[in-house]
Coordinates of C-alpha atoms and ligand atoms in Angstrom, one line a residue:
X1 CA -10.9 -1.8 12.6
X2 CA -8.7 0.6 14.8
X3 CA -6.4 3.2 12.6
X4 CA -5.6 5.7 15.8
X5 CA -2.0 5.5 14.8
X6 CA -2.5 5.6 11.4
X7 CA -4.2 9.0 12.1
X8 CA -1.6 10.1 14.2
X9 CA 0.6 9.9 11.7
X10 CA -1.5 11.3 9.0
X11 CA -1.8 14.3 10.9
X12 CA 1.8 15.0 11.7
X13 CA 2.9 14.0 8.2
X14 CA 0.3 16.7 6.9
X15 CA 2.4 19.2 8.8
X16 CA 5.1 18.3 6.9
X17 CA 4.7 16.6 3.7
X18 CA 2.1 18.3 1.2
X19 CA -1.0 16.3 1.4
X20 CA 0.5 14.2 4.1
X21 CA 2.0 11.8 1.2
X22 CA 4.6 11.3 -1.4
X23 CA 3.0 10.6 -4.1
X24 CA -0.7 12.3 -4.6
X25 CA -2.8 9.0 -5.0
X26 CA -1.7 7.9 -1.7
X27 CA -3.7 9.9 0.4
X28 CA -7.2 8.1 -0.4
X29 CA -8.6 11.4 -1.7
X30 CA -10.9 9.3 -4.4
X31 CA -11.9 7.2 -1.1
X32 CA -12.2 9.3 1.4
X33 CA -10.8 9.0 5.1
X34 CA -7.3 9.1 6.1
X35 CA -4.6 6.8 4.5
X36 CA -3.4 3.4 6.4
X37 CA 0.4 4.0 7.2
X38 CA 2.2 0.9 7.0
X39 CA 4.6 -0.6 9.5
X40 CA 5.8 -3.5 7.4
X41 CA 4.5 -6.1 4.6
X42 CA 5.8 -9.8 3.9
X43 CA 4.6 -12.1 0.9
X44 CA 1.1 -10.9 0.3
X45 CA 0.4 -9.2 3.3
X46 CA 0.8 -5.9 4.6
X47 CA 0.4 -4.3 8.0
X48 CA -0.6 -1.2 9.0
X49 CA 0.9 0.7 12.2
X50 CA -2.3 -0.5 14.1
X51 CA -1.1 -4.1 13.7
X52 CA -4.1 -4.9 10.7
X53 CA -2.9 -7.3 8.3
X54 CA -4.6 -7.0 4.6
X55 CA -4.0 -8.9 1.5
X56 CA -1.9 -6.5 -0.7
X57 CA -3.5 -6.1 -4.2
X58 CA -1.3 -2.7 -4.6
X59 CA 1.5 -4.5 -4.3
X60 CA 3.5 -1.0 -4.4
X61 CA 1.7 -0.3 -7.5
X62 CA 3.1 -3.2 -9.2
X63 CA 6.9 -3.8 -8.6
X64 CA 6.4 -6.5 -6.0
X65 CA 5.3 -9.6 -8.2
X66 CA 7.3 -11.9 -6.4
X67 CA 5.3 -10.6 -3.0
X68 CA 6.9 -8.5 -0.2
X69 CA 10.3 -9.1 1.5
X70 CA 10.9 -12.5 -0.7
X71 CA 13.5 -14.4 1.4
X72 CA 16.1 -14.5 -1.8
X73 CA 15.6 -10.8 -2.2
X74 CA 16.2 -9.8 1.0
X75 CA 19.3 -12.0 1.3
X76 CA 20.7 -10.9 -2.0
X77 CA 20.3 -7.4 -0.8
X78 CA 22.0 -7.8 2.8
X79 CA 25.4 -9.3 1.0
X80 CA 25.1 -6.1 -1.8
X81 CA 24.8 -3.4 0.8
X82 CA 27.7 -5.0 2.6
X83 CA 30.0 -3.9 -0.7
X84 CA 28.2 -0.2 -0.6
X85 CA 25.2 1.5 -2.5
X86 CA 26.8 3.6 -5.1
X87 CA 29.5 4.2 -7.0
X88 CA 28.8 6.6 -9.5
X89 CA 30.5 4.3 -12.0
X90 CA 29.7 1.5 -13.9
X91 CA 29.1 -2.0 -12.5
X92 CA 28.4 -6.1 -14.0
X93 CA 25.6 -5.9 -12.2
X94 CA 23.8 -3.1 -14.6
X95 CA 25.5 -5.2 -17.8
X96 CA 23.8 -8.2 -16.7
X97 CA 20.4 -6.5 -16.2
X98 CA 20.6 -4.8 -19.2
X99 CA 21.1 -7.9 -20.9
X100 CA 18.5 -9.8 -19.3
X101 CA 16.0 -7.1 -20.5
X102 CA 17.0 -7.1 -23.6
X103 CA 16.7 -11.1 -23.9
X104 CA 13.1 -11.0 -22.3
X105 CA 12.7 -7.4 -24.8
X106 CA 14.2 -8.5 -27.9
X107 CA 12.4 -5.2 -30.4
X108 CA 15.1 -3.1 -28.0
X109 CA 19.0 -3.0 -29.1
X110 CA 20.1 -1.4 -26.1
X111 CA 18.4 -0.4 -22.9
X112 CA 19.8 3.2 -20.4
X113 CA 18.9 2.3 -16.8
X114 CA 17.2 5.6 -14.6
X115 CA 15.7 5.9 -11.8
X116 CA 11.7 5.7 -12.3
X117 CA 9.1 5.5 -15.2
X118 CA 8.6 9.0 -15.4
X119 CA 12.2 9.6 -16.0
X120 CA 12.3 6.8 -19.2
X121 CA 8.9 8.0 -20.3
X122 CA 10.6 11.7 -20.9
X123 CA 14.1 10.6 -22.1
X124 CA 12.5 8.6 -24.1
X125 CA 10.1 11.2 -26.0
X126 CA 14.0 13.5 -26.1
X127 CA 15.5 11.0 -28.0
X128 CA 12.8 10.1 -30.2
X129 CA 12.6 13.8 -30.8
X130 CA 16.0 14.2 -31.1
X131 CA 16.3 11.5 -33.9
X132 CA 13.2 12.5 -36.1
X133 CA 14.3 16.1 -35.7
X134 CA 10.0 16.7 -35.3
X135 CA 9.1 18.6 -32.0
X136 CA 4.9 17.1 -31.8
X137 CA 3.8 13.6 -29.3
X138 CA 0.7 11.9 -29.3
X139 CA -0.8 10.7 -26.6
X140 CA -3.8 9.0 -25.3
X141 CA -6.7 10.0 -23.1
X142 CA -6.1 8.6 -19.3
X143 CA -2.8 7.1 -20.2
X144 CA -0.3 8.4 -17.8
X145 CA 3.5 8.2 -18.6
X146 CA 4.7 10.1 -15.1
X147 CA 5.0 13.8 -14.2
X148 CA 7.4 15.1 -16.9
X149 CA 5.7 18.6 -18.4
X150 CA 4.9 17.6 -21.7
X151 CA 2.9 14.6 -20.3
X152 CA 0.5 16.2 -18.0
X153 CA -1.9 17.7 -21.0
X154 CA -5.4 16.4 -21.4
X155 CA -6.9 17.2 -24.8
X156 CA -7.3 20.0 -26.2
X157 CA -11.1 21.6 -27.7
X158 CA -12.2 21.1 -31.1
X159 CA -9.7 18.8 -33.2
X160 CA -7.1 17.8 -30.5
X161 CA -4.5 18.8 -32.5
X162 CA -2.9 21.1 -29.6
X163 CA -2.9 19.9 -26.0
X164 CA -3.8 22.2 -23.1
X165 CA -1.9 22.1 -19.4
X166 CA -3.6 19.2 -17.4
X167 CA -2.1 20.9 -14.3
X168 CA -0.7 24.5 -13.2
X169 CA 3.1 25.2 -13.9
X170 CA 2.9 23.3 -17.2
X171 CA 3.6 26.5 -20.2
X172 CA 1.0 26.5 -22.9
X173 CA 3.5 26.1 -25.2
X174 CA 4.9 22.7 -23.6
X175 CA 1.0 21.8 -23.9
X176 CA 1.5 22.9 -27.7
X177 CA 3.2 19.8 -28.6
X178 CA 1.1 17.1 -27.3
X179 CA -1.9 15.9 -28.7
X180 CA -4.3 13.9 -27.1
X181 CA -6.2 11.7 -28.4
X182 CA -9.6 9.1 -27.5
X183 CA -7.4 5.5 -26.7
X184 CA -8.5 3.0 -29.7
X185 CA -9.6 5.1 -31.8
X186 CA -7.4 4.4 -34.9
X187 CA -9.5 6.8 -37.2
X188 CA -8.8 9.6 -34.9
X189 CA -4.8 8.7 -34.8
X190 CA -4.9 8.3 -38.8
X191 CA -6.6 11.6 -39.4
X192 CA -3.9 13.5 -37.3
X193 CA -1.0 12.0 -38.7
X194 CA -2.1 12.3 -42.3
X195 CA -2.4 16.4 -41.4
X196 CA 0.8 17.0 -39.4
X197 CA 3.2 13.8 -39.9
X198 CA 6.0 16.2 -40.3
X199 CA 5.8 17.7 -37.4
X200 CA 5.2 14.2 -34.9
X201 CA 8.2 12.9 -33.6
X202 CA 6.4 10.0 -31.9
X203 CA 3.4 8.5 -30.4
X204 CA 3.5 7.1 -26.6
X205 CA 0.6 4.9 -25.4
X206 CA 0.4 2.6 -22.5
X207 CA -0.4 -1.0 -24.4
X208 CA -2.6 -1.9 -21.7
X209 CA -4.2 1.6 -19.5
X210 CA -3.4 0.7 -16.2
X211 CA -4.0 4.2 -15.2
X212 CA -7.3 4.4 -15.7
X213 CA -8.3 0.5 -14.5
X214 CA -7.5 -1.9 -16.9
X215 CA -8.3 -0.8 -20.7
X216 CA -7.6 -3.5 -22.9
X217 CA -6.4 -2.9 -26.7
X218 CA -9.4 -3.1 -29.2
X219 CA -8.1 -5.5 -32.1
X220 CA -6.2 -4.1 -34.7
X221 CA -5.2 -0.8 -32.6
X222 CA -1.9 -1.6 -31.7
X223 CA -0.9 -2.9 -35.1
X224 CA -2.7 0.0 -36.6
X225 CA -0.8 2.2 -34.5
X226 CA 2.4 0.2 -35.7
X227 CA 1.2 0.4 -39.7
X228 CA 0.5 4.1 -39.1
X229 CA 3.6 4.9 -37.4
X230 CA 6.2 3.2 -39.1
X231 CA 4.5 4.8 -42.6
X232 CA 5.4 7.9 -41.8
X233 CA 9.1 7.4 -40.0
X234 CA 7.3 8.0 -36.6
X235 CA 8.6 6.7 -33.6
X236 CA 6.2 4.2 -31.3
X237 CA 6.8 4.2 -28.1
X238 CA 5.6 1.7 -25.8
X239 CA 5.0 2.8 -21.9
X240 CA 5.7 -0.4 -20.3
X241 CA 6.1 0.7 -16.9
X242 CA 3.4 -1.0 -15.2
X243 CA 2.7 -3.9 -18.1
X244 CA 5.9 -4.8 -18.0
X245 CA 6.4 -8.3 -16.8
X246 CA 3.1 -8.0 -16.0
X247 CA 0.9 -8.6 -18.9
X248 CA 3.5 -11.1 -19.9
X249 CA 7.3 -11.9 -18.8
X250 CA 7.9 -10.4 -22.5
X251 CA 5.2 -7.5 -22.0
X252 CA 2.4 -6.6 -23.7
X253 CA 4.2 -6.4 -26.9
X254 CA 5.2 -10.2 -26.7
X255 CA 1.5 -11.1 -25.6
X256 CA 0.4 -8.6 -28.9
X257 CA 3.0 -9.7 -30.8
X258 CA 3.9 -5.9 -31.7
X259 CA 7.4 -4.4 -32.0
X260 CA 7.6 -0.6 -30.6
X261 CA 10.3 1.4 -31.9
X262 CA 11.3 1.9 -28.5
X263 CA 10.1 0.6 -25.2
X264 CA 10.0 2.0 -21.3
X265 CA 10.0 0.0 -18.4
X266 CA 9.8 0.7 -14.5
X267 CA 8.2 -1.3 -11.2
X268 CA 8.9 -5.0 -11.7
X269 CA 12.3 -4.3 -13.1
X270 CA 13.5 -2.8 -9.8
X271 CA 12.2 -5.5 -7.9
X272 CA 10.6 -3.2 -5.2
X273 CA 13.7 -0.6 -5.8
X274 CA 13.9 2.6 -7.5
X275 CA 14.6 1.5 -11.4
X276 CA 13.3 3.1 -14.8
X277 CA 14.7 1.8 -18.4
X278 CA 14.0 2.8 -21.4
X279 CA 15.5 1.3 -24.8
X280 CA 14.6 0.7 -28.4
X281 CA 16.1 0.2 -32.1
X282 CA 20.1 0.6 -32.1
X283 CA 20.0 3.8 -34.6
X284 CA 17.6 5.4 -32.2
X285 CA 19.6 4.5 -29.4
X286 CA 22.9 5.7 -30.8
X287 CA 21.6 8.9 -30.2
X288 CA 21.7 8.6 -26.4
X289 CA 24.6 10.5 -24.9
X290 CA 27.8 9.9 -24.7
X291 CA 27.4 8.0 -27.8
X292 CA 25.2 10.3 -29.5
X293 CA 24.0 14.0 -29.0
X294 CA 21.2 13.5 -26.7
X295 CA 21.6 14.6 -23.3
X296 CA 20.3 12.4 -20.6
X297 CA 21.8 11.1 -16.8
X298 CA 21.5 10.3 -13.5
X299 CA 23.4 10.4 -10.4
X300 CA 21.6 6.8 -9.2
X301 CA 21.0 5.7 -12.5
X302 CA 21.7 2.0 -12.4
X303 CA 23.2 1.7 -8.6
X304 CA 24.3 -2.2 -8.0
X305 CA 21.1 -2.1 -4.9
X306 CA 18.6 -1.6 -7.4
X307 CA 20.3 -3.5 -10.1
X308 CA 20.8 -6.6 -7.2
X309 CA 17.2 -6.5 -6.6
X310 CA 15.9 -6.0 -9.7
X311 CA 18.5 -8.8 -11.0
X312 CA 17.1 -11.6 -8.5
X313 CA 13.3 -10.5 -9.4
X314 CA 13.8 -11.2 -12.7
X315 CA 15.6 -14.6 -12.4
X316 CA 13.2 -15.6 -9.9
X317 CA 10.1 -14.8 -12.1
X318 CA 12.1 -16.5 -16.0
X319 CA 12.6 -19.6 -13.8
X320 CA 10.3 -21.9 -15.8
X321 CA 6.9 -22.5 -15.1
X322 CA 6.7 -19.5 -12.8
X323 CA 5.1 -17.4 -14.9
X324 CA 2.3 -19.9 -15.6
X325 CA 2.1 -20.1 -11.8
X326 CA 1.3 -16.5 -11.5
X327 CA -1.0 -16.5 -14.3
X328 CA -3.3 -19.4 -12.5
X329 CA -3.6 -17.3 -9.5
X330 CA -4.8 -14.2 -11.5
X331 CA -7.3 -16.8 -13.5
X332 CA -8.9 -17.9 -10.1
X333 CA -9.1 -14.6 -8.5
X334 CA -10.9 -13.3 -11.9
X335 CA -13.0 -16.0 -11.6
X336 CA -13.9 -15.7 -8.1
X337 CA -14.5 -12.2 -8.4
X338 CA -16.8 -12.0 -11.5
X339 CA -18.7 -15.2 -9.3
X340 CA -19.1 -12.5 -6.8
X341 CA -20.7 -9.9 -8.4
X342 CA -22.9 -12.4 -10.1
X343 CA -24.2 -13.9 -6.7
X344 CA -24.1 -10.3 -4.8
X345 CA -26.5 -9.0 -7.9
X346 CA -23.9 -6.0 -8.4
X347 CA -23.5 -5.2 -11.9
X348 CA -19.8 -5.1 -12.7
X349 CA -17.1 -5.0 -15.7
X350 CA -13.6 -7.1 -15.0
X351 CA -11.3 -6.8 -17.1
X352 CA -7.7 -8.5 -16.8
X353 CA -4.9 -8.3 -19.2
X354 CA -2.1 -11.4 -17.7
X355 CA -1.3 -10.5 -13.7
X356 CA -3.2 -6.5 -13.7
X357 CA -6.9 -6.1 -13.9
X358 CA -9.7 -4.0 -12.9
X359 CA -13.6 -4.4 -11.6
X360 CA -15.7 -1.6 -13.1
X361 CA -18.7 -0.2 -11.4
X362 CA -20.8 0.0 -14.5
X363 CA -22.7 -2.3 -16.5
X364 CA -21.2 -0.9 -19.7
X365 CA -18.2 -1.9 -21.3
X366 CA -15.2 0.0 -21.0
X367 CA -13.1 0.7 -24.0
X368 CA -11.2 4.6 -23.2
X369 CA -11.6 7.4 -20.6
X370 CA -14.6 8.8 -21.7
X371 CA -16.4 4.7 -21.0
X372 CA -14.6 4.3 -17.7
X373 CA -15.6 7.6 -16.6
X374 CA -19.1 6.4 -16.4
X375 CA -17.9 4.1 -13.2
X376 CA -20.0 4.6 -10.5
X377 CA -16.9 5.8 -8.1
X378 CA -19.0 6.5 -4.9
X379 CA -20.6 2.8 -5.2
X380 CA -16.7 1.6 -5.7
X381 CA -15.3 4.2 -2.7
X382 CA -18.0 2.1 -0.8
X383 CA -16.8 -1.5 -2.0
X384 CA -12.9 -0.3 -1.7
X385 CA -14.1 0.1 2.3
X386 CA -15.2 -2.8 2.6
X387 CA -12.5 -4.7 1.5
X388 CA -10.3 -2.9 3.8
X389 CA -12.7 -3.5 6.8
X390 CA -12.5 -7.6 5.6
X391 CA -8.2 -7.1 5.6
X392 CA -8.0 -6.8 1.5
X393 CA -5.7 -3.5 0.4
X394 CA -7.0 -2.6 -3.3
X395 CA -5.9 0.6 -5.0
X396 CA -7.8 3.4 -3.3
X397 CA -9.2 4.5 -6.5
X398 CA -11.7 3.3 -9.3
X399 CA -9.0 4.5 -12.0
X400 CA -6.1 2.0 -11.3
X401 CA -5.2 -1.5 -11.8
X402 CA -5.2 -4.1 -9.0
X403 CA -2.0 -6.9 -9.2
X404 CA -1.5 -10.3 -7.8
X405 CA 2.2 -11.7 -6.6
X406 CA 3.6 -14.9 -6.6
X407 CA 3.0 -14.9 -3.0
X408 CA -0.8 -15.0 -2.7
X409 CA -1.8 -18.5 -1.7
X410 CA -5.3 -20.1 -2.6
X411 CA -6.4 -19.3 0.6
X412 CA -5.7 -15.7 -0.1
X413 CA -7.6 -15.4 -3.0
X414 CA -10.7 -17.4 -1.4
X415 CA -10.8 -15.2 1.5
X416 CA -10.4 -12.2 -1.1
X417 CA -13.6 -13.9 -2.9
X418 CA -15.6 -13.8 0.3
X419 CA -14.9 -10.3 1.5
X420 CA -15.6 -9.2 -2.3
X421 CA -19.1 -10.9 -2.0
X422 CA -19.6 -9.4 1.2
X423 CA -18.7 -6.5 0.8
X424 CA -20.5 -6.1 -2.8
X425 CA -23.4 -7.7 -0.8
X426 CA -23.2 -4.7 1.5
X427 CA -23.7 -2.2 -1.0
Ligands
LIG1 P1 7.0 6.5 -11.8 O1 7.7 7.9 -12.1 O2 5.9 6.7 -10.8 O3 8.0 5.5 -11.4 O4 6.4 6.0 -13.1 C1 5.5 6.8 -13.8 C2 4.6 5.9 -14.7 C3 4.9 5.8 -16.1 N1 4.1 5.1 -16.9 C4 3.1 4.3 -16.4 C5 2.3 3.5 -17.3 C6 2.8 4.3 -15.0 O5 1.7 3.6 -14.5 C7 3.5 5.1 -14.1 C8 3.2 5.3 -12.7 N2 2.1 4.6 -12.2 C9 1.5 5.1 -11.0 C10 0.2 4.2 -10.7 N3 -0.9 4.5 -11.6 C11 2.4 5.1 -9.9 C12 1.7 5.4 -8.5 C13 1.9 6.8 -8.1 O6 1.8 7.7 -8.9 O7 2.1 6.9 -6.9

């Protein structure tokens, strides 16, 4: 397929954007070759500046479950930017979406709108802090909760029990406070807290890893992680940002039946606009400035665009027997896709937790980082080009979750099948 422009435009964009992208996992570095830059994208389809149309399984990494440019999305946004894009002050719209979280969210008392998952991820790890007075956060291997210091530290030697920087310009001693530890492994998480309880202020985990494929929950983790936490008065936080509305309308913690102490959210909630949330237990959240002592704001936070799209997303996707809709479409594509592999003779895993999932190359299972690590990522660099060549856009890299929109038809997810086999075939 032809990408001239594409590289046209990588090439002056690398003059002035570092790495020629916005966000780092853009620029098909785990891939290799030059990104596609897109000219526009409608239901499940995007198109590149060369005119190529692929079937979008990024799907913006997640927000755009109803698909791209949805008519009543578009519409309700043309008669919201006719009454301006900010105010600075509050709105109905951001009282109604608050409330409609909370309704789909019910373990959260009150929910602070921001601007993306990285910014609810750290105001949410302030307030805990700020409530339990402790200063130490757990985290999990390959879970990623955003950029926010604290939250780029991968484990650190021997016992885990002090993080180190997972990237320059993050102090030691911000490293200090996080500890990193294996994802389900409840022994590990016990042992920690039973040593320095008074000292955690709360544990952050992404019920579902999206960030490095799609890690499910072994059983009894997350209600381990709840028994263990609410013991010893530490805050849970679930990172909801990508399974949000995606693992279920309610989340992962209404598909695990699990309450977190407090919750963040980002992607879906937006609608395809900038929008982070985070929320949780109303003594936790009566900490949150102006009612409480905790700083936190934002100059954006909660504009009536964002709010107007996020709004109609969610309405659209609560309307009932939507969800179940979706959920059919992810069931055949699963199916068609583990077919695939079968028929092609390619060993793969595929895991899928609701409308995210993830083909492995390995024959082994994957259960953390350390098991998805073993991936064969040149064998998938290979399958992720031949997608592309047969006009289907997966994430460029092994490590991240694939979604499916309202908007992908059966025919999508035949043709999707097909190029899979092929291209599997091709290996
Ligand atoms: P943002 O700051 O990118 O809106 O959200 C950060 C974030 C927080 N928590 C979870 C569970 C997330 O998955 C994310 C962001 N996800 C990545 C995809 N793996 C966004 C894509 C990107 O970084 O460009």
């Amino acid at each position: 397929m032809i990408t001239k422009r594409s590289k046209q435009l990588y090439r002056k964009a690398c003059s002035v954007i570092p790495g020629g992208v916005n966000s780092p996992v853009r620029a098909f570095k785990a891939v290799g070759g030059d990104p596609l830059f897109i000219s526009h994208a409608r239901g499940s389809k995007i198109y590149d500046v060369d005119g190529n149309a692929y079937i979008d399984y990024v799907l913006s990494w997640g927000p755009l479950i109803l698909g791209h440019a949805h008519p009543r999305v578009v519409k309700a946004l043309k008669d919201a930017v006719q009454k301006g894009t900010s105010y600075g002050a509050p709105t109905e719209l951001e009282v109604r979406l608050a409330r409609m979280v909370l309704d789909l969210y019910p373990s959260m008392d009150k929910v602070r709108m921001v601007n993306s998952g990285t910014e609810a991820t750290m105001s949410a790890i302030r307030v805990a802090r700020g409530f339990t007075g402790r200063n130490k956060v757990i985290k999990f291997e390959g879970c990623y909760h955003g950029h926010a210091d604290g939250l780029l530290v991968k484990a650190g030697s021997g016992a885990t029990t002090f993080g180190v920087p997972d990237s320059p310009g993050v102090p030691e001693d911000y490293a200090r406070n996080t500890i990193t530890l294996p994802y389900n492994d409840l022994d590990a998480v016990k042992t920690v807290i039973e040593k320095n309880w008074k000292d955690i202020a709360c544990v952050i985990l992404e019920p579902v890893v999206g960030n490095i494929g799609c890690v499910l929950p072994k059983k009894r983790f997350l209600s381990g992680l709840r028994r263990l936490t609410k013991k010893y008065g530490i805050v849970l936080i679930f990172d909801e940002v990508m399974t949000g509305f995606r693992v279920s309308l309610g989340g992962a913690q209404a598909y695990y039946g699990i309450k977190p102490d407090m919750t963040c959210l980002g992607k879906v909630i937006g609608g395809g606009l900038p929008v982070g949330a985070y929320g949780g237990r109303a003594e936790i959240m009566k900490m949150v400035a102006p009612e409480g002592p905790v700083y936190q704001a934002g100059t954006l936070s909660g504009n009536p665009l964002a709010m107007t799209a996020g709004l109609i997303t969610l309405k659209i996707l609560s309307r009932k027997g939507t969800y179940e809709r979706l959920l059919s479409k992810a069931e055949a594509l699963e199916e068609g896709l583990r077919d695939a592999s079968r028929r092609a003779g390619i060993k793969t895993r595929f895991y899928r937790a609701g409308t995210m999932f993830c083909t492995y190359f390995t024959e082994k299972e994957v259960v953390d980082y350390t098991t998805a690590k073993r991936a064969d990522t040149d064998r998938f660099a290979r399958f992720f080009r031949g997608l592309l060549e047969r006009g289907v856009y997966i994430a460029p890299s092994q490590f991240e979750a694939g979604f499916i929109s309202l908007a992908h038809t059966d025919r999508d997810i035949e043709r999707t099948v097909g190029a899979a086999y092929e291209a599997m075939r091709a290996l």
